[in-house]
CSV table of C-alpha atoms and ligand atoms in Angstrom, one decimal:
chain,number,residue,atom,x,y,z
T,1141,UNK,CA,113.4,92.8,101.6
T,1142,UNK,CA,111.4,95.1,99.4
T,1143,UNK,CA,111.0,98.7,100.1
T,1144,UNK,CA,107.7,100.5,99.8
T,1145,UNK,CA,108.3,103.6,97.7
T,1146,UNK,CA,104.7,105.0,97.6
T,1147,UNK,CA,101.6,104.4,99.6
T,1148,UNK,CA,98.2,105.8,98.6
T,1149,UNK,CA,95.0,105.4,100.5
T,1150,UNK,CA,92.5,105.1,97.6
T,1151,UNK,CA,89.4,104.9,99.8
T,1152,UNK,CA,88.9,104.0,103.5
T,1153,UNK,CA,89.5,100.3,102.9
T,1154,UNK,CA,91.6,100.3,99.8
T,1155,UNK,CA,95.4,100.9,99.7
T,1156,UNK,CA,97.9,101.1,96.9
T,1157,UNK,CA,101.5,100.1,97.6
T,1158,UNK,CA,104.3,100.7,95.0
T,1159,UNK,CA,107.2,98.5,96.0
T,1160,UNK,CA,110.8,98.4,94.9
T,1161,UNK,CA,111.0,95.1,92.9
T,1162,UNK,CA,113.2,95.5,89.8
T,1163,UNK,CA,113.2,91.9,88.7
T,1164,UNK,CA,109.5,91.6,89.0
T,1165,UNK,CA,109.0,94.9,87.1
T,1166,UNK,CA,111.2,93.6,84.3
T,1167,UNK,CA,109.3,90.3,83.9
T,1168,UNK,CA,105.7,90.9,84.9
T,1169,UNK,CA,102.8,90.7,82.5
T,1170,UNK,CA,99.1,91.4,82.9
T,1171,UNK,CA,97.3,88.7,85.0
T,1172,UNK,CA,100.3,87.7,87.1
T,1173,UNK,CA,100.6,88.1,90.9
T,1174,UNK,CA,103.0,88.3,93.8
T,1175,UNK,CA,103.0,86.6,97.1
T,1176,UNK,CA,104.1,88.8,100.0
T,1177,UNK,CA,104.9,88.3,103.7
T,1178,UNK,CA,105.2,91.3,106.0
T,1179,UNK,CA,107.5,89.6,108.4
T,1180,UNK,CA,108.7,86.2,109.7
T,1181,UNK,CA,105.4,85.6,111.5
T,1182,UNK,CA,103.2,86.9,108.7
T,1183,UNK,CA,100.9,84.9,106.6
T,1184,UNK,CA,101.5,84.8,102.8
T,1185,UNK,CA,99.1,86.8,100.8
T,1186,UNK,CA,98.7,86.7,97.0
T,1187,UNK,CA,98.0,90.0,95.3
T,1188,UNK,CA,97.7,90.5,91.6
T,1189,UNK,CA,100.1,93.1,90.1
T,1190,UNK,CA,98.1,96.2,89.3
T,1191,UNK,CA,100.9,98.1,87.6
T,1192,UNK,CA,104.6,97.6,86.9
T,1193,UNK,CA,107.2,100.2,86.0
T,1194,UNK,CA,110.3,98.7,84.3
T,1195,UNK,CA,112.2,102.0,84.3
T,1196,UNK,CA,111.6,102.7,88.0
T,1197,UNK,CA,111.9,99.0,88.9
T,1198,UNK,CA,108.7,99.0,90.9
T,1199,UNK,CA,105.6,96.8,91.1
T,1200,UNK,CA,102.3,98.1,92.4
T,1201,UNK,CA,99.6,96.2,94.3
T,1202,UNK,CA,96.2,97.4,95.5
T,1203,UNK,CA,94.4,95.6,98.3
T,1204,UNK,CA,91.3,95.8,100.4
T,1205,UNK,CA,91.6,95.6,104.2
T,1206,UNK,CA,89.8,92.4,104.7
T,1207,UNK,CA,91.5,90.7,107.7
T,1208,UNK,CA,94.3,90.9,110.2
T,1209,UNK,CA,97.2,90.7,107.7
T,1210,UNK,CA,95.8,93.2,105.2
T,1211,UNK,CA,95.0,95.6,108.1
T,1212,UNK,CA,98.7,95.4,109.2
T,1213,UNK,CA,99.8,95.8,105.6
T,1214,UNK,CA,97.7,98.9,105.2
T,1215,UNK,CA,99.5,100.5,108.2
T,1216,UNK,CA,102.9,100.4,106.5
T,1217,UNK,CA,104.3,103.6,105.2
T,1218,UNK,CA,106.6,104.6,102.3
T,1219,UNK,CA,110.2,103.8,103.3
T,1220,UNK,CA,109.3,100.7,105.3
T,1221,UNK,CA,110.2,97.2,104.1
T,1222,UNK,CA,108.2,94.1,103.3
T,1223,UNK,CA,110.1,90.9,104.2
T,1224,UNK,CA,109.1,88.8,101.1
T,1225,UNK,CA,107.7,90.1,97.8
T,1226,UNK,CA,107.9,87.1,95.4
T,1227,UNK,CA,106.9,87.0,91.8
T,1228,UNK,CA,105.8,87.3,89.1
T,1229,UNK,CA,103.8,84.2,89.7
T,1230,UNK,CA,101.1,82.5,87.6
T,1231,UNK,CA,100.5,82.6,83.9
T,1232,UNK,CA,100.0,85.9,82.1
T,1233,UNK,CA,96.6,86.3,80.6
T,1234,UNK,CA,96.4,84.7,77.1
T,1235,UNK,CA,94.5,86.7,74.5
T,1236,UNK,CA,93.4,84.4,71.7
T,1237,UNK,CA,94.9,85.3,68.4
T,1238,UNK,CA,92.6,87.2,66.2
T,1239,UNK,CA,90.5,88.7,69.1
T,1240,UNK,CA,88.6,91.7,67.6
T,1241,UNK,CA,86.9,93.4,70.5
T,1242,UNK,CA,87.2,92.8,74.3
T,1243,UNK,CA,85.0,93.8,77.2
T,1244,UNK,CA,86.9,93.9,80.5
T,1245,UNK,CA,84.6,93.8,83.5
T,1246,UNK,CA,85.8,94.7,87.0
T,1247,UNK,CA,84.0,94.5,90.3
T,1248,UNK,CA,85.0,96.6,93.3
T,1249,UNK,CA,88.7,95.9,94.2
T,1250,UNK,CA,88.9,93.6,91.2
T,1251,UNK,CA,88.9,96.7,89.1
T,1252,UNK,CA,92.5,97.3,90.2
T,1253,UNK,CA,93.4,94.1,88.2
T,1254,UNK,CA,90.9,94.7,85.4
T,1255,UNK,CA,92.8,98.0,84.8
T,1256,UNK,CA,96.1,96.6,83.6
T,1257,UNK,CA,94.3,94.1,81.4
T,1258,UNK,CA,92.4,96.9,79.7
T,1259,UNK,CA,95.4,99.1,79.5
T,1260,UNK,CA,97.6,96.4,77.8
T,1261,UNK,CA,94.8,95.5,75.3
T,1262,UNK,CA,94.2,99.2,74.5
T,1263,UNK,CA,98.0,99.8,74.1
T,1264,UNK,CA,98.1,96.8,71.7
T,1265,UNK,CA,95.4,98.5,69.5
T,1266,UNK,CA,92.6,96.0,70.3
T,1267,UNK,CA,89.2,97.8,70.8
T,1268,UNK,CA,88.3,97.5,74.5
T,1269,UNK,CA,85.3,98.5,76.5
T,1270,UNK,CA,85.7,98.6,80.3
T,1271,UNK,CA,82.8,98.1,82.7
T,1272,UNK,CA,83.6,98.8,86.4
T,1273,UNK,CA,81.1,98.3,89.2
T,1274,UNK,CA,81.2,99.6,92.8
T,1275,UNK,CA,78.9,99.6,95.7
T,1276,UNK,CA,78.7,103.4,95.8
T,1277,UNK,CA,80.6,106.5,94.8
T,1278,UNK,CA,82.9,106.3,97.8
T,1279,UNK,CA,84.3,102.9,96.7
T,1280,UNK,CA,85.2,104.2,93.2
T,1281,UNK,CA,88.9,104.8,92.4
T,1282,UNK,CA,91.1,105.3,89.3
T,1283,UNK,CA,88.4,106.9,87.2
T,1284,UNK,CA,90.8,108.9,85.1
T,1285,UNK,CA,93.1,105.9,84.7
T,1286,UNK,CA,90.2,103.7,83.6
T,1287,UNK,CA,89.1,106.3,81.0
T,1288,UNK,CA,92.6,106.3,79.5
T,1289,UNK,CA,92.8,102.5,79.3
T,1290,UNK,CA,89.8,101.8,77.1
T,1291,UNK,CA,87.6,103.0,74.2
T,1292,UNK,CA,84.4,103.2,76.2
T,1293,UNK,CA,84.1,103.3,80.0
T,1294,UNK,CA,80.9,102.3,81.8
T,1295,UNK,CA,80.7,102.9,85.6
T,1296,UNK,CA,78.0,101.3,87.7
T,1297,UNK,CA,77.1,101.7,91.3
T,1298,UNK,CA,74.8,99.4,93.3
T,1299,UNK,CA,73.0,102.4,94.9
T,1300,UNK,CA,72.9,104.6,91.8
T,1301,UNK,CA,74.9,107.3,93.5
T,1302,UNK,CA,77.3,107.7,90.5
T,1303,UNK,CA,77.4,106.3,87.0
T,1304,UNK,CA,74.7,103.9,86.0
T,1305,UNK,CA,72.4,102.3,88.6
T,1306,UNK,CA,72.9,98.6,88.7
T,1307,UNK,CA,75.4,95.8,88.4
T,1308,UNK,CA,78.2,95.3,85.9
T,1309,UNK,CA,76.3,92.4,84.4
T,1310,UNK,CA,73.3,94.7,83.6
T,1311,UNK,CA,75.5,96.9,81.4
T,1312,UNK,CA,77.3,93.9,79.9
T,1313,UNK,CA,74.1,92.3,78.8
T,1314,UNK,CA,72.8,95.6,77.4
T,1315,UNK,CA,75.9,96.2,75.4
T,1316,UNK,CA,75.9,92.7,74.0
T,1317,UNK,CA,72.2,93.0,73.1
T,1318,UNK,CA,73.0,96.4,71.5
T,1319,UNK,CA,75.5,94.7,69.2
T,1320,UNK,CA,78.8,95.6,70.8
T,1321,UNK,CA,80.4,92.6,69.1
T,1322,UNK,CA,82.6,91.4,71.9
T,1323,UNK,CA,84.5,88.1,71.1
T,1324,UNK,CA,86.2,88.0,74.5
T,1325,UNK,CA,85.1,89.1,78.0
T,1326,UNK,CA,87.6,89.2,80.9
T,1327,UNK,CA,85.9,89.3,84.3
T,1328,UNK,CA,87.8,90.1,87.6
T,1329,UNK,CA,86.1,90.7,90.9
T,1330,UNK,CA,84.1,89.0,93.6
T,1331,UNK,CA,83.3,85.4,92.9
T,1332,UNK,CA,79.5,85.9,92.5
T,1333,UNK,CA,80.2,88.7,90.0
T,1334,UNK,CA,82.5,86.4,87.9
T,1335,UNK,CA,80.0,83.6,88.1
T,1336,UNK,CA,77.1,85.8,86.9
T,1337,UNK,CA,79.3,87.4,84.2
T,1338,UNK,CA,80.2,83.9,82.9
T,1339,UNK,CA,76.5,82.8,83.0
T,1340,UNK,CA,75.5,85.9,81.0
T,1341,UNK,CA,78.1,85.4,78.3
T,1342,UNK,CA,77.5,81.7,78.0
T,1343,UNK,CA,74.1,82.5,76.6
T,1344,UNK,CA,75.8,84.4,73.8
T,1345,UNK,CA,78.7,82.0,73.3
T,1346,UNK,CA,81.3,84.7,74.1
T,1347,UNK,CA,84.6,83.3,75.4
T,1348,UNK,CA,85.1,84.5,79.0
T,1349,UNK,CA,88.2,84.5,81.1
T,1350,UNK,CA,87.9,84.9,84.9
T,1351,UNK,CA,90.8,85.6,87.3
T,1352,UNK,CA,90.3,83.3,90.2
T,1353,UNK,CA,91.3,84.3,93.8
T,1354,UNK,CA,91.3,81.1,95.9
T,1355,UNK,CA,93.2,80.7,99.1
T,1356,UNK,CA,96.9,80.4,98.3
T,1357,UNK,CA,99.9,79.4,100.5
T,1358,UNK,CA,103.1,78.6,98.6
T,1359,UNK,CA,102.2,79.7,95.1
T,1360,UNK,CA,104.2,77.0,93.5
T,1361,UNK,CA,101.7,74.2,93.0
T,1362,UNK,CA,102.9,72.2,96.0
T,1363,UNK,CA,100.4,72.8,98.8
T,1364,UNK,CA,97.1,72.3,97.0
T,1365,UNK,CA,95.6,75.3,98.8
T,1366,UNK,CA,94.5,77.0,95.6
T,1367,UNK,CA,92.8,73.8,94.2
T,1368,UNK,CA,89.9,74.7,91.8
T,1369,UNK,CA,87.8,72.5,89.5
T,1370,UNK,CA,87.7,73.6,85.9
T,1371,UNK,CA,85.9,71.5,83.3
T,1372,UNK,CA,85.7,68.7,85.8
T,1373,UNK,CA,89.5,68.7,86.2
T,1374,UNK,CA,91.6,69.7,89.2
T,1375,UNK,CA,93.7,72.8,88.6
T,1376,UNK,CA,96.0,74.8,90.8
T,1377,UNK,CA,95.3,78.5,90.3
T,1378,UNK,CA,98.8,79.5,91.3
T,1379,UNK,CA,100.5,77.6,88.4
T,1380,UNK,CA,97.7,76.7,86.0
T,1381,UNK,CA,96.0,80.1,86.4
T,1382,UNK,CA,94.9,82.4,87.8
T,1383,UNK,CA,92.9,82.9,84.6
T,1384,UNK,CA,90.5,80.2,83.6
T,1385,UNK,CA,87.6,79.6,81.2
T,1386,UNK,CA,84.7,81.1,83.1
T,1387,UNK,CA,82.2,78.7,81.5
T,1388,UNK,CA,84.1,75.7,83.0
T,1389,UNK,CA,84.8,76.9,86.5
T,1390,UNK,CA,83.0,75.3,89.5
T,1391,UNK,CA,82.1,78.5,91.3
T,1392,UNK,CA,80.2,76.8,94.1
T,1393,UNK,CA,83.3,74.8,95.1
T,1394,UNK,CA,85.4,78.0,94.9
T,1395,UNK,CA,82.9,79.8,97.2
T,1396,UNK,CA,82.9,77.0,99.7
T,1397,UNK,CA,86.7,76.6,99.8
T,1398,UNK,CA,87.2,80.4,100.2
T,1399,UNK,CA,85.1,80.3,103.3
T,1400,UNK,CA,87.1,77.5,105.0
T,1401,UNK,CA,89.1,79.8,107.3
T,1402,UNK,CA,86.4,82.3,108.1
T,1403,UNK,CA,86.3,81.5,111.8
T,1404,UNK,CA,90.1,81.6,112.2
T,1405,UNK,CA,90.2,84.9,110.3
T,1406,UNK,CA,87.6,86.4,112.7
T,1407,UNK,CA,89.6,85.1,115.6
T,1408,UNK,CA,92.8,86.7,114.2
T,1409,UNK,CA,90.9,90.0,113.7
T,1410,UNK,CA,89.6,89.9,117.3
T,1411,UNK,CA,93.2,89.3,118.6
T,1412,UNK,CA,94.5,92.3,116.6
T,1413,UNK,CA,91.4,94.5,117.4
T,1414,UNK,CA,90.5,94.7,113.7
T,1415,UNK,CA,86.7,94.9,113.2
T,1416,UNK,CA,85.2,92.9,110.4
Q,2862,NAD,P1,81.6,94.3,95.8
Q,2862,NAD,O1,80.9,93.2,96.5
Q,2862,NAD,O2,81.5,95.7,96.2
Q,2862,NAD,O3,81.1,94.2,94.2
Q,2862,NAD,C1,81.7,95.0,93.2
Q,2862,NAD,C2,80.8,95.0,92.0
Q,2862,NAD,O4,80.7,93.7,91.5
Q,2862,NAD,C3,79.3,95.4,92.3
Q,2862,NAD,O5,79.2,96.8,92.4
Q,2862,NAD,C4,78.6,94.8,91.2
Q,2862,NAD,O6,78.6,95.6,90.0
Q,2862,NAD,C5,79.4,93.5,90.9
Q,2862,NAD,N1,78.8,92.4,91.5
Q,2862,NAD,C6,78.9,92.0,92.8
Q,2862,NAD,N2,78.1,90.9,93.0
Q,2862,NAD,C7,77.5,90.6,91.8
Q,2862,NAD,C8,76.5,89.7,91.3
Q,2862,NAD,N3,76.1,88.7,92.2
Q,2862,NAD,N4,76.1,89.7,90.0
Q,2862,NAD,C9,76.6,90.6,89.2
Q,2862,NAD,N5,77.5,91.6,89.6
Q,2862,NAD,C10,77.9,91.6,90.8
Q,2862,NAD,O7,83.1,93.9,95.6
Q,2862,NAD,P2,84.3,94.3,96.6
Q,2862,NAD,O8,83.8,94.1,98.0
Q,2862,NAD,O9,84.9,95.5,96.2
Q,2862,NAD,O10,85.2,93.1,96.2
Q,2862,NAD,C11,85.8,92.4,97.1
Q,2862,NAD,C12,85.9,91.0,96.5
Q,2862,NAD,O11,86.7,91.0,95.3
Q,2862,NAD,C13,86.6,90.1,97.5
Q,2862,NAD,O12,85.8,88.9,97.6
Q,2862,NAD,C14,87.9,89.8,96.8
Q,2862,NAD,O13,88.4,88.5,97.2
Q,2862,NAD,C15,87.6,89.9,95.4
Q,2862,NAD,N6,88.7,90.2,94.5
Q,2862,NAD,C16,89.0,89.3,93.5
Q,2862,NAD,C17,90.1,89.5,92.7
Q,2862,NAD,C18,90.3,88.5,91.6
Q,2862,NAD,O14,91.5,88.4,91.2
Q,2862,NAD,N7,89.3,87.8,91.1
Q,2862,NAD,C19,90.9,90.5,92.9
Q,2862,NAD,C20,90.7,91.4,94.0
Q,2862,NAD,C21,89.5,91.2,94.8
Q,2863,FES,FE1,99.9,76.1,96.9
Q,2863,FES,FE2,98.8,76.9,94.7
Q,2863,FES,S1,99.1,78.0,96.4
Q,2863,FES,S2,99.3,74.9,95.2
């Protein structure tokens, strides 16, 4: 059992849960994730660790209400327990030695995971620009935290209602063309965003890491649910990743595999009354 010590509604569909997990807090590094299960009948859901506090013994996750389970999770309050909260899983993000300047790019909910990456690089003294993109101003969260975690923050919205009008890739290409001098880009967000970020950086030969979010079940490399193809080889995101070379990922396969259970998910939402 893991107790929820803090619950914050970041926007109508985004929730932050800080959970009592001293062993995870002690070992976690940026890029790693947990798998949680609300109760005995709950499905397992993987969530990247957005923040960990060793002194308080807590780990924080941020998630979007996207289906039946996340809708139930969002209803839990501080003081309630989650049955299983297992981690840290996956490999921490590996920053190549000698990296001089990094651009961390976050899309929507993925910004919750881009944030600890930028924060860790910034704390290590590596110059870091952070580009975060949202559909509109209402979807934006953590603006102050983002500012504190980088040298330059760029905010985009799809509708132009806040920050710069456009997509994160528009700003990334502009900054590269203006001579920003990135030698590493880390992209975390929806699959199309990571795909187009990797396509953009490939033109310039800039190493690009993407944090993949395939369907996961056991999180131990046994079930094959998180199978992805990288550089023509089969990899399991839960143990070989979740970070991979964005220039080598088969994004089309990832998109197709992520859609496999869409009908069942709709059915589950209908049963619980959750609207999608
Ligand atoms: P969204 O669709 O609102 O997109 C967020 C931003 O990403 C946009 O504002 C835009 O700047 C950029 N973007 C989106 N599509 C793009 C494209 N084709 N080209 C260039 N830029 C593009 O995102 P959302 O609804 O908040 O995010 C939800 C998705 O993020 C879910 O699919 C979820 O699975 C995924 N996610 C991924 C991770 C991960 O580890 N990779 C973590 C959390 C969430
Ligand atoms: Fe089962 Fe990765 S989640 S192999």
